[in-house]
Amino acid sequence: MALLEVLHFPDDRLRNVAKPVETIDEKIRELAANMLETMYAENGIGLAATQVNIAKRIVVIDLSEAKDEAMVLINPEILELHGIESMKEGCLSVPDYFDIVERAESIKYRYQNLDGDIIESETDGLLAVCIQHEIDHLNGKLFIDYLSPLKRQRLKKKIEKLEKQQTVL
Ligand code: ZN
């Protein structure tokens, strides 16, 4: 297994739209394992392939404290959205920034697991928010896109300044 580099906003590659996975082979299984390892190393609860510069529709999630309930969602799709919920979100691609985002409270969704089985399920709360956040990544969208342009501009400047300082050091 190997750790992958996580892209940070405002990297343009975070805007790539990921393509469906056609065949779930050993390569895809290895990629999913590396994505999980990277997510755990960075203390995230979700990671989309777009964030590690791979334009394939793959998402990994683990909401458990013990980090032992890994979910791998291949070609995930939202089928139904219900209700509204506001939750404070963060993202491994937008370090040290958290803000409230409004999303659907519960969802019906479909994906393929690593065996290629098609799974349909319903969920709400944190998992529903997480799946919506990660599918957004596959479509080139970030949670900060839901913020006002002014807030986003300020955040961009702050991150660019921080990354410049890091290069100097
Ligand atoms: Zn994210």
PDB file of N, CA and C in Angstrom, residues 1-4 21 25-39 47-50 52-60 72 74 114:
ATOM      1  N   MET A   1       0.850  -1.201   0.000  1.00  0.00           N
ATOM      2  CA  MET A   1       0.000   0.000   0.000  1.00  0.00           C
ATOM      3  C   MET A   1       0.883   1.247   0.000  1.00  0.00           C
ATOM      4  N   ALA A   2       0.285   2.332  -0.387  1.00  0.00           N
ATOM      5  CA  ALA A   2       1.072   3.569  -0.477  1.00  0.00           C
ATOM      6  C   ALA A   2       0.191   4.769  -0.169  1.00  0.00           C
ATOM      7  N   LEU A   3       0.812   5.780   0.397  1.00  0.00           N
ATOM      8  CA  LEU A   3       0.077   7.028   0.631  1.00  0.00           C
ATOM      9  C   LEU A   3       0.059   7.846  -0.658  1.00  0.00           C
ATOM     10  N   LEU A   4      -1.068   8.505  -0.891  1.00  0.00           N
ATOM     11  CA  LEU A   4      -1.230   9.312  -2.102  1.00  0.00           C
ATOM     12  C   LEU A   4      -1.217  10.786  -1.716  1.00  0.00           C
ATOM     13  N   VAL A  21     -16.033   3.980 -13.538  1.00  0.00           N
ATOM     14  CA  VAL A  21     -15.143   2.817 -13.540  1.00  0.00           C
ATOM     15  C   VAL A  21     -15.837   1.732 -14.365  1.00  0.00           C
ATOM     16  N   ASP A  25     -11.100  -4.163 -11.274  1.00  0.00           N
ATOM     17  CA  ASP A  25     -10.033  -5.158 -11.294  1.00  0.00           C
ATOM     18  C   ASP A  25      -9.073  -4.942 -10.125  1.00  0.00           C
ATOM     19  N   GLU A  26      -7.955  -5.649 -10.173  1.00  0.00           N
ATOM     20  CA  GLU A  26      -6.962  -5.579  -9.093  1.00  0.00           C
ATOM     21  C   GLU A  26      -6.439  -4.158  -8.918  1.00  0.00           C
ATOM     22  N   LYS A  27      -6.284  -3.443 -10.037  1.00  0.00           N
ATOM     23  CA  LYS A  27      -5.784  -2.063 -10.000  1.00  0.00           C
ATOM     24  C   LYS A  27      -6.728  -1.148  -9.211  1.00  0.00           C
ATOM     25  N   ILE A  28      -8.022  -1.330  -9.452  1.00  0.00           N
ATOM     26  CA  ILE A  28      -9.025  -0.517  -8.752  1.00  0.00           C
ATOM     27  C   ILE A  28      -9.035  -0.866  -7.265  1.00  0.00           C
ATOM     28  N   ARG A  29      -8.910  -2.161  -6.966  1.00  0.00           N
ATOM     29  CA  ARG A  29      -8.880  -2.586  -5.553  1.00  0.00           C
ATOM     30  C   ARG A  29      -7.657  -2.012  -4.839  1.00  0.00           C
ATOM     31  N   GLU A  30      -6.533  -1.970  -5.538  1.00  0.00           N
ATOM     32  CA  GLU A  30      -5.313  -1.422  -4.944  1.00  0.00           C
ATOM     33  C   GLU A  30      -5.460   0.092  -4.731  1.00  0.00           C
ATOM     34  N   LEU A  31      -6.063   0.756  -5.716  1.00  0.00           N
ATOM     35  CA  LEU A  31      -6.290   2.194  -5.588  1.00  0.00           C
ATOM     36  C   LEU A  31      -7.185   2.487  -4.379  1.00  0.00           C
ATOM     37  N   ALA A  32      -8.258   1.704  -4.230  1.00  0.00           N
ATOM     38  CA  ALA A  32      -9.179   1.907  -3.101  1.00  0.00           C
ATOM     39  C   ALA A  32      -8.447   1.700  -1.770  1.00  0.00           C
ATOM     40  N   ALA A  33      -7.578   0.693  -1.710  1.00  0.00           N
ATOM     41  CA  ALA A  33      -6.810   0.434  -0.481  1.00  0.00           C
ATOM     42  C   ALA A  33      -5.876   1.607  -0.184  1.00  0.00           C
ATOM     43  N   ASN A  34      -5.238   2.133  -1.212  1.00  0.00           N
ATOM     44  CA  ASN A  34      -4.340   3.282  -1.023  1.00  0.00           C
ATOM     45  C   ASN A  34      -5.111   4.537  -0.616  1.00  0.00           C
ATOM     46  N   MET A  35      -6.312   4.700  -1.181  1.00  0.00           N
ATOM     47  CA  MET A  35      -7.147   5.855  -0.803  1.00  0.00           C
ATOM     48  C   MET A  35      -7.551   5.758   0.665  1.00  0.00           C
ATOM     49  N   LEU A  36      -7.913   4.552   1.106  1.00  0.00           N
ATOM     50  CA  LEU A  36      -8.280   4.375   2.520  1.00  0.00           C
ATOM     51  C   LEU A  36      -7.088   4.669   3.428  1.00  0.00           C
ATOM     52  N   GLU A  37      -5.928   4.163   3.056  1.00  0.00           N
ATOM     53  CA  GLU A  37      -4.729   4.392   3.873  1.00  0.00           C
ATOM     54  C   GLU A  37      -4.439   5.897   3.968  1.00  0.00           C
ATOM     55  N   THR A  38      -4.581   6.588   2.844  1.00  0.00           N
ATOM     56  CA  THR A  38      -4.331   8.034   2.796  1.00  0.00           C
ATOM     57  C   THR A  38      -5.346   8.785   3.660  1.00  0.00           C
ATOM     58  N   MET A  39      -6.624   8.386   3.540  1.00  0.00           N
ATOM     59  CA  MET A  39      -7.678   9.028   4.331  1.00  0.00           C
ATOM     60  C   MET A  39      -7.423   8.851   5.830  1.00  0.00           C
ATOM     61  N   LEU A  47     -12.925  10.343   1.273  1.00  0.00           N
ATOM     62  CA  LEU A  47     -11.959  10.786   0.259  1.00  0.00           C
ATOM     63  C   LEU A  47     -12.461  10.339  -1.106  1.00  0.00           C
ATOM     64  N   ALA A  48     -12.417  11.239  -2.069  1.00  0.00           N
ATOM     65  CA  ALA A  48     -12.809  10.912  -3.440  1.00  0.00           C
ATOM     66  C   ALA A  48     -11.551  10.849  -4.303  1.00  0.00           C
ATOM     67  N   ALA A  49     -11.572   9.993  -5.324  1.00  0.00           N
ATOM     68  CA  ALA A  49     -10.381   9.793  -6.172  1.00  0.00           C
ATOM     69  C   ALA A  49      -9.894  11.107  -6.784  1.00  0.00           C
ATOM     70  N   THR A  50     -10.826  12.002  -7.091  1.00  0.00           N
ATOM     71  CA  THR A  50     -10.471  13.316  -7.641  1.00  0.00           C
ATOM     72  C   THR A  50      -9.447  14.032  -6.752  1.00  0.00           C
ATOM     73  N   VAL A  52      -7.063  12.817  -5.111  1.00  0.00           N
ATOM     74  CA  VAL A  52      -5.701  12.299  -5.263  1.00  0.00           C
ATOM     75  C   VAL A  52      -5.337  12.252  -6.758  1.00  0.00           C
ATOM     76  N   ASN A  53      -5.994  13.140  -7.514  1.00  0.00           N
ATOM     77  CA  ASN A  53      -5.711  13.348  -8.939  1.00  0.00           C
ATOM     78  C   ASN A  53      -5.937  12.109  -9.796  1.00  0.00           C
ATOM     79  N   ILE A  54      -6.968  11.358  -9.473  1.00  0.00           N
ATOM     80  CA  ILE A  54      -7.346  10.221 -10.311  1.00  0.00           C
ATOM     81  C   ILE A  54      -8.808  10.428 -10.709  1.00  0.00           C
ATOM     82  N   ALA A  55      -9.026  10.582 -12.033  1.00  0.00           N
ATOM     83  CA  ALA A  55     -10.353  10.967 -12.518  1.00  0.00           C
ATOM     84  C   ALA A  55     -11.256   9.753 -12.711  1.00  0.00           C
ATOM     85  N   LYS A  56     -11.450   9.008 -11.637  1.00  0.00           N
ATOM     86  CA  LYS A  56     -12.336   7.837 -11.668  1.00  0.00           C
ATOM     87  C   LYS A  56     -13.354   7.968 -10.550  1.00  0.00           C
ATOM     88  N   ARG A  57     -14.569   7.415 -10.796  1.00  0.00           N
ATOM     89  CA  ARG A  57     -15.646   7.602  -9.816  1.00  0.00           C
ATOM     90  C   ARG A  57     -15.527   6.575  -8.687  1.00  0.00           C
ATOM     91  N   ILE A  58     -14.635   6.903  -7.743  1.00  0.00           N
ATOM     92  CA  ILE A  58     -14.397   6.052  -6.569  1.00  0.00           C
ATOM     93  C   ILE A  58     -14.373   6.937  -5.326  1.00  0.00           C
ATOM     94  N   VAL A  59     -15.076   6.488  -4.292  1.00  0.00           N
ATOM     95  CA  VAL A  59     -15.136   7.213  -3.027  1.00  0.00           C
ATOM     96  C   VAL A  59     -14.868   6.223  -1.899  1.00  0.00           C
ATOM     97  N   VAL A  60     -14.096   6.632  -0.902  1.00  0.00           N
ATOM     98  CA  VAL A  60     -13.953   5.820   0.310  1.00  0.00           C
ATOM     99  C   VAL A  60     -14.444   6.631   1.505  1.00  0.00           C
ATOM    100  N   VAL A  72     -16.271   1.332   0.444  1.00  0.00           N
ATOM    101  CA  VAL A  72     -15.739   1.732  -0.869  1.00  0.00           C
ATOM    102  C   VAL A  72     -16.917   1.809  -1.817  1.00  0.00           C
ATOM    103  N   ILE A  74     -18.018   2.527  -5.595  1.00  0.00           N
ATOM    104  CA  ILE A  74     -17.604   2.685  -6.984  1.00  0.00           C
ATOM    105  C   ILE A  74     -18.822   3.178  -7.769  1.00  0.00           C
ATOM    106  N   LEU A 114     -16.615  -3.493  -4.224  1.00  0.00           N
ATOM    107  CA  LEU A 114     -15.391  -3.981  -4.879  1.00  0.00           C
ATOM    108  C   LEU A 114     -15.582  -5.312  -5.585  1.00  0.00           C
TER     109      LEU A 114
END
